[in-house]
Amino acid sequence: MPSGPVQAGETIGACVARNLASKVDLAEIAHLEQLETRSEPDRDPFQRTIATAYLGLVPSTAKPQLPPNAAWIRTEELPTMAFDHASLVRSAMERLERKLSYSNIGFGLAPAEFTLAQLRDIYRAALGYDVSATNLQRVLKRRGQLEPTGRTAAAGGVADVRRPSTVSPGRACRSPTRSPPSDRSIPTRLVRPSMETEPAVRGGR
C-alpha cells in the first residue's frame, strides 16, 4: 500500500500517481478510483492524519521492478498492518467484488488481448469462487464488450486463425475499447457458474 503526504500544489490524484511510480515502479495503471476517506481522530496514534484511499488495478501481465521493501501479497495472507490499513484492504476487495458483478472493471486486470480462460481466471481469483466461462462470454458479447482478435493462444505467442468470428476459451479476445469501467448493469449470473454444469467452488483470491 504505497502512500505518502500530498505535497503543496499537488492534487490527491497526482499524489497517488507519484507514489505508485516512485515506490513500486507503477508508472501506469489500468484503472484508478477513489475508495474512501478515513478521518477517525485516533486512527494514527502519533498525529492527526486524514487519509484518502484509492483502488487501483494493474494488468496481470505487469511486472514492475519492486524495491526490496515491497512485495505482492495475497489478500487472504496479509501480515500485521499498521493503523487501519487491513480494513482498507478489505474495503477495496469488497468494492472490487461488487463492481465485477455489474461493470466491466475486470478488463482492468487483463492484458490488452486475452483468452476467455484467462479472463475467467481473473474473475475467479478476485471473487474467490469458480466462474462460468460460458456465461462470461455470452453476457460480455451481448453487451458489446468482447470481440475476437482473429488470433488464438499458442505456445510461444499468439497465432493467426481463420475464423475470427469464433470466440472460445483458447482464442484471443479484447475489449473493443480500453475505456474506464462502465456501470451498465451486468447480471450476477455473469460471474456465478451455472449450477447445472459448474458448481461453485470456494477458493483463494
mmCIF file of C-alpha atoms in Angstrom:
data_model
loop_
_atom_site.group_PDB
_atom_site.id
_atom_site.type_symbol
_atom_site.label_atom_id
_atom_site.label_comp_id
_atom_site.label_asym_id
_atom_site.label_seq_id
_atom_site.Cartn_x
_atom_site.Cartn_y
_atom_site.Cartn_z
ATOM 1 C CA MET A 1 0.000 0.000 0.000
ATOM 2 C CA PRO A 2 2.328 2.779 -1.221
ATOM 3 C CA SER A 3 1.325 6.090 0.270
ATOM 4 C CA GLY A 4 2.584 9.484 1.298
ATOM 5 C CA PRO A 5 1.528 13.045 2.132
ATOM 6 C CA VAL A 6 0.101 15.348 -0.522
ATOM 7 C CA GLN A 7 2.628 17.985 -1.492
ATOM 8 C CA ALA A 8 1.891 21.700 -1.757
ATOM 9 C CA GLY A 9 0.233 22.455 -5.078
ATOM 10 C CA GLU A 10 -0.468 18.763 -5.746
ATOM 11 C CA THR A 11 -3.865 17.121 -6.224
ATOM 12 C CA ILE A 12 -4.683 13.844 -4.477
ATOM 13 C CA GLY A 13 -4.723 12.067 -7.840
ATOM 14 C CA ALA A 14 -1.274 13.385 -8.690
ATOM 15 C CA CYS A 15 -0.054 12.267 -5.274
ATOM 16 C CA VAL A 16 -1.305 8.739 -5.962
ATOM 17 C CA ALA A 17 0.453 8.625 -9.338
ATOM 18 C CA ARG A 18 3.711 9.945 -7.869
ATOM 19 C CA ASN A 19 3.780 7.408 -5.044
ATOM 20 C CA LEU A 20 2.962 4.481 -7.326
ATOM 21 C CA ALA A 21 5.704 5.467 -9.757
ATOM 22 C CA SER A 22 8.381 6.238 -7.189
ATOM 23 C CA LYS A 23 7.739 3.480 -4.661
ATOM 24 C CA VAL A 24 6.619 0.451 -6.662
ATOM 25 C CA ASP A 25 7.586 1.294 -10.255
ATOM 26 C CA LEU A 26 3.985 1.570 -11.464
ATOM 27 C CA ALA A 27 4.092 4.460 -13.913
ATOM 28 C CA GLU A 28 0.768 3.445 -15.459
ATOM 29 C CA ILE A 29 -2.220 1.533 -14.123
ATOM 30 C CA ALA A 30 -5.333 0.299 -15.907
ATOM 31 C CA HIS A 31 -7.934 1.704 -13.531
ATOM 32 C CA LEU A 32 -7.932 4.041 -10.542
ATOM 33 C CA GLU A 33 -10.871 5.151 -8.413
ATOM 34 C CA GLN A 34 -11.255 6.827 -5.061
ATOM 35 C CA LEU A 35 -12.243 4.283 -2.432
ATOM 36 C CA GLU A 36 -12.939 6.176 0.793
ATOM 37 C CA THR A 37 -11.633 8.764 3.209
ATOM 38 C CA ARG A 38 -10.687 7.868 6.785
ATOM 39 C CA SER A 39 -10.773 10.680 9.334
ATOM 40 C CA GLU A 40 -11.162 8.983 12.715
ATOM 41 C CA PRO A 41 -9.213 11.138 15.225
ATOM 42 C CA ASP A 42 -7.409 8.116 16.716
ATOM 43 C CA ARG A 43 -6.563 6.208 13.501
ATOM 44 C CA ASP A 44 -2.957 7.413 13.765
ATOM 45 C CA PRO A 45 -1.647 7.336 17.356
ATOM 46 C CA PHE A 46 1.190 9.738 16.522
ATOM 47 C CA GLN A 47 -0.551 12.639 14.803
ATOM 48 C CA ARG A 48 -3.844 13.738 13.308
ATOM 49 C CA THR A 49 -3.967 12.111 9.887
ATOM 50 C CA ILE A 50 -6.756 12.116 7.321
ATOM 51 C CA ALA A 51 -6.253 9.514 4.609
ATOM 52 C CA THR A 52 -7.942 9.149 1.221
ATOM 53 C CA ALA A 53 -7.572 5.632 -0.171
ATOM 54 C CA TYR A 54 -7.730 4.611 -3.817
ATOM 55 C CA LEU A 55 -8.380 1.285 -5.532
ATOM 56 C CA GLY A 56 -6.020 0.713 -8.448
ATOM 57 C CA LEU A 57 -5.956 -2.186 -10.894
ATOM 58 C CA VAL A 58 -2.838 -3.440 -12.638
ATOM 59 C CA PRO A 59 -2.954 -5.869 -15.601
ATOM 60 C CA SER A 60 -1.997 -9.393 -14.583
ATOM 61 C CA THR A 61 0.897 -9.274 -17.062
ATOM 62 C CA ALA A 62 2.561 -6.244 -15.445
ATOM 63 C CA LYS A 63 5.979 -6.907 -13.936
ATOM 64 C CA PRO A 64 7.131 -3.773 -12.112
ATOM 65 C CA GLN A 65 10.566 -3.740 -10.519
ATOM 66 C CA LEU A 66 9.627 -3.769 -6.850
ATOM 67 C CA PRO A 67 12.127 -2.413 -4.312
ATOM 68 C CA PRO A 68 13.353 -4.720 -1.518
ATOM 69 C CA ASN A 69 10.781 -3.356 0.926
ATOM 70 C CA ALA A 70 7.787 -4.104 -1.332
ATOM 71 C CA ALA A 71 6.067 -7.305 -2.456
ATOM 72 C CA TRP A 72 2.821 -8.610 -3.907
ATOM 73 C CA ILE A 73 0.806 -10.181 -1.079
ATOM 74 C CA ARG A 74 -2.319 -12.316 -1.298
ATOM 75 C CA THR A 75 -5.236 -10.613 0.401
ATOM 76 C CA GLU A 76 -6.032 -13.682 2.496
ATOM 77 C CA GLU A 77 -2.433 -13.809 3.748
ATOM 78 C CA LEU A 78 -1.974 -10.226 4.913
ATOM 79 C CA PRO A 79 0.697 -9.661 7.552
ATOM 80 C CA THR A 80 0.045 -7.446 10.545
ATOM 81 C CA MET A 81 -0.554 -3.966 9.135
ATOM 82 C CA ALA A 82 -0.238 -0.517 10.653
ATOM 83 C CA PHE A 83 -3.183 1.636 11.688
ATOM 84 C CA ASP A 84 -6.389 0.775 9.794
ATOM 85 C CA HIS A 85 -4.660 -0.467 6.642
ATOM 86 C CA ALA A 86 -6.009 -4.023 6.881
ATOM 87 C CA SER A 87 -9.591 -2.769 6.893
ATOM 88 C CA LEU A 88 -8.787 -0.562 3.895
ATOM 89 C CA VAL A 89 -7.657 -3.663 2.000
ATOM 90 C CA ARG A 90 -10.921 -5.387 2.918
ATOM 91 C CA SER A 91 -12.903 -2.368 1.715
ATOM 92 C CA ALA A 92 -11.014 -2.417 -1.580
ATOM 93 C CA MET A 93 -11.685 -6.118 -2.118
ATOM 94 C CA GLU A 94 -15.367 -5.702 -1.308
ATOM 95 C CA ARG A 95 -15.592 -2.824 -3.798
ATOM 96 C CA LEU A 96 -13.870 -4.886 -6.488
ATOM 97 C CA GLU A 97 -16.092 -7.912 -5.881
ATOM 98 C CA ARG A 98 -19.254 -5.803 -6.129
ATOM 99 C CA LYS A 99 -18.176 -3.992 -9.278
ATOM 100 C CA LEU A 100 -17.196 -7.208 -11.026
ATOM 101 C CA SER A 101 -20.880 -8.176 -10.924
ATOM 102 C CA TYR A 102 -22.231 -5.035 -12.617
ATOM 103 C CA SER A 103 -19.427 -3.359 -14.591
ATOM 104 C CA ASN A 104 -16.586 -4.176 -16.964
ATOM 105 C CA ILE A 105 -13.938 -3.384 -14.342
ATOM 106 C CA GLY A 106 -12.464 -6.876 -14.811
ATOM 107 C CA PHE A 107 -10.790 -5.705 -18.028
ATOM 108 C CA GLY A 108 -8.535 -3.551 -15.866
ATOM 109 C CA LEU A 109 -6.898 -6.738 -14.579
ATOM 110 C CA ALA A 110 -6.485 -8.291 -18.029
ATOM 111 C CA PRO A 111 -3.861 -7.620 -20.710
ATOM 112 C CA ALA A 112 -4.899 -5.875 -23.933
ATOM 113 C CA GLU A 113 -5.540 -9.280 -25.525
ATOM 114 C CA PHE A 114 -6.613 -12.322 -23.552
ATOM 115 C CA THR A 115 -8.373 -15.652 -23.825
ATOM 116 C CA LEU A 116 -11.690 -16.397 -22.157
ATOM 117 C CA ALA A 117 -9.837 -18.825 -19.911
ATOM 118 C CA GLN A 118 -7.513 -16.034 -18.757
ATOM 119 C CA LEU A 119 -10.405 -13.650 -18.125
ATOM 120 C CA ARG A 120 -12.290 -16.363 -16.227
ATOM 121 C CA ASP A 121 -9.236 -16.995 -14.049
ATOM 122 C CA ILE A 122 -9.046 -13.269 -13.247
ATOM 123 C CA TYR A 123 -12.677 -13.202 -12.144
ATOM 124 C CA ARG A 124 -12.221 -16.412 -10.179
ATOM 125 C CA ALA A 125 -9.148 -15.095 -8.346
ATOM 126 C CA ALA A 126 -10.841 -11.818 -7.427
ATOM 127 C CA LEU A 127 -14.159 -13.358 -6.385
ATOM 128 C CA GLY A 128 -12.872 -16.430 -4.581
ATOM 129 C CA TYR A 129 -15.143 -18.928 -6.333
ATOM 130 C CA ASP A 130 -15.356 -20.653 -9.693
ATOM 131 C CA VAL A 131 -16.752 -18.752 -12.671
ATOM 132 C CA SER A 132 -18.538 -19.989 -15.781
ATOM 133 C CA ALA A 133 -16.524 -19.042 -18.871
ATOM 134 C CA THR A 134 -19.618 -19.763 -20.986
ATOM 135 C CA ASN A 135 -21.753 -17.264 -19.087
ATOM 136 C CA LEU A 136 -18.910 -14.733 -19.062
ATOM 137 C CA GLN A 137 -18.550 -14.953 -22.840
ATOM 138 C CA ARG A 138 -22.288 -14.837 -23.544
ATOM 139 C CA VAL A 139 -23.017 -11.751 -21.435
ATOM 140 C CA LEU A 140 -19.933 -9.756 -22.465
ATOM 141 C CA LYS A 141 -20.573 -10.425 -26.157
ATOM 142 C CA ARG A 142 -24.232 -9.427 -25.812
ATOM 143 C CA ARG A 143 -23.143 -6.131 -24.216
ATOM 144 C CA GLY A 144 -20.644 -5.461 -26.986
ATOM 145 C CA GLN A 145 -17.762 -5.627 -24.502
ATOM 146 C CA LEU A 146 -15.910 -8.530 -26.092
ATOM 147 C CA GLU A 147 -14.615 -9.156 -29.574
ATOM 148 C CA PRO A 148 -12.311 -11.756 -31.153
ATOM 149 C CA THR A 149 -8.926 -10.627 -32.446
ATOM 150 C CA GLY A 150 -8.625 -13.300 -35.126
ATOM 151 C CA ARG A 151 -5.791 -14.985 -33.263
ATOM 152 C CA THR A 152 -5.505 -17.831 -30.841
ATOM 153 C CA ALA A 153 -3.264 -18.565 -27.895
ATOM 154 C CA ALA A 154 -0.316 -20.757 -28.848
ATOM 155 C CA ALA A 155 2.944 -21.874 -27.310
ATOM 156 C CA GLY A 156 5.389 -19.025 -27.569
ATOM 157 C CA GLY A 157 2.843 -16.428 -28.627
ATOM 158 C CA VAL A 158 -0.483 -15.764 -30.315
ATOM 159 C CA ALA A 159 -1.032 -17.265 -33.753
ATOM 160 C CA ASP A 160 -3.413 -16.183 -36.539
ATOM 161 C CA VAL A 161 -6.585 -18.183 -37.073
ATOM 162 C CA ARG A 162 -9.022 -18.263 -39.995
ATOM 163 C CA ARG A 163 -12.284 -17.946 -38.084
ATOM 164 C CA PRO A 164 -12.153 -14.572 -36.313
ATOM 165 C CA SER A 165 -15.900 -14.654 -35.574
ATOM 166 C CA THR A 166 -15.445 -17.553 -33.183
ATOM 167 C CA VAL A 167 -14.765 -16.715 -29.550
ATOM 168 C CA SER A 168 -13.725 -19.634 -27.369
ATOM 169 C CA PRO A 169 -11.591 -20.123 -24.234
ATOM 170 C CA GLY A 170 -8.454 -20.712 -26.344
ATOM 171 C CA ARG A 171 -8.894 -17.823 -28.771
ATOM 172 C CA ALA A 172 -7.556 -14.328 -28.174
ATOM 173 C CA CYS A 173 -10.105 -11.602 -27.365
ATOM 174 C CA ARG A 174 -10.057 -7.974 -26.363
ATOM 175 C CA SER A 175 -12.361 -5.286 -25.099
ATOM 176 C CA PRO A 176 -13.498 -3.095 -28.034
ATOM 177 C CA THR A 177 -12.290 -0.064 -26.049
ATOM 178 C CA ARG A 178 -9.920 0.181 -23.114
ATOM 179 C CA SER A 179 -12.215 2.757 -21.558
ATOM 180 C CA PRO A 180 -12.938 3.218 -17.847
ATOM 181 C CA PRO A 181 -15.334 0.639 -16.392
ATOM 182 C CA SER A 182 -18.959 1.077 -17.352
ATOM 183 C CA ASP A 183 -21.718 0.963 -14.769
ATOM 184 C CA ARG A 184 -24.096 -0.718 -17.188
ATOM 185 C CA SER A 185 -25.711 -3.496 -15.233
ATOM 186 C CA ILE A 186 -24.316 -7.000 -15.733
ATOM 187 C CA PRO A 187 -26.424 -9.748 -14.158
ATOM 188 C CA THR A 188 -24.998 -11.691 -11.245
ATOM 189 C CA ARG A 189 -25.119 -14.827 -13.398
ATOM 190 C CA LEU A 190 -22.181 -13.356 -15.329
ATOM 191 C CA VAL A 191 -19.812 -14.225 -12.534
ATOM 192 C CA ARG A 192 -21.663 -17.106 -10.919
ATOM 193 C CA PRO A 193 -21.277 -20.531 -12.511
ATOM 194 C CA SER A 194 -24.166 -22.482 -13.932
ATOM 195 C CA MET A 195 -25.345 -24.749 -11.126
ATOM 196 C CA GLU A 196 -26.201 -27.470 -13.626
ATOM 197 C CA THR A 197 -22.736 -27.676 -15.161
ATOM 198 C CA GLU A 198 -20.227 -25.861 -12.955
ATOM 199 C CA PRO A 199 -20.979 -25.912 -9.214
ATOM 200 C CA ALA A 200 -19.433 -23.078 -7.265
ATOM 201 C CA VAL A 201 -16.147 -23.841 -5.548
ATOM 202 C CA ARG A 202 -14.739 -21.532 -2.927
ATOM 203 C CA GLY A 203 -11.104 -20.616 -3.379
ATOM 204 C CA GLY A 204 -8.400 -18.069 -2.659
ATOM 205 C CA ARG A 205 -8.148 -14.689 -4.270
#
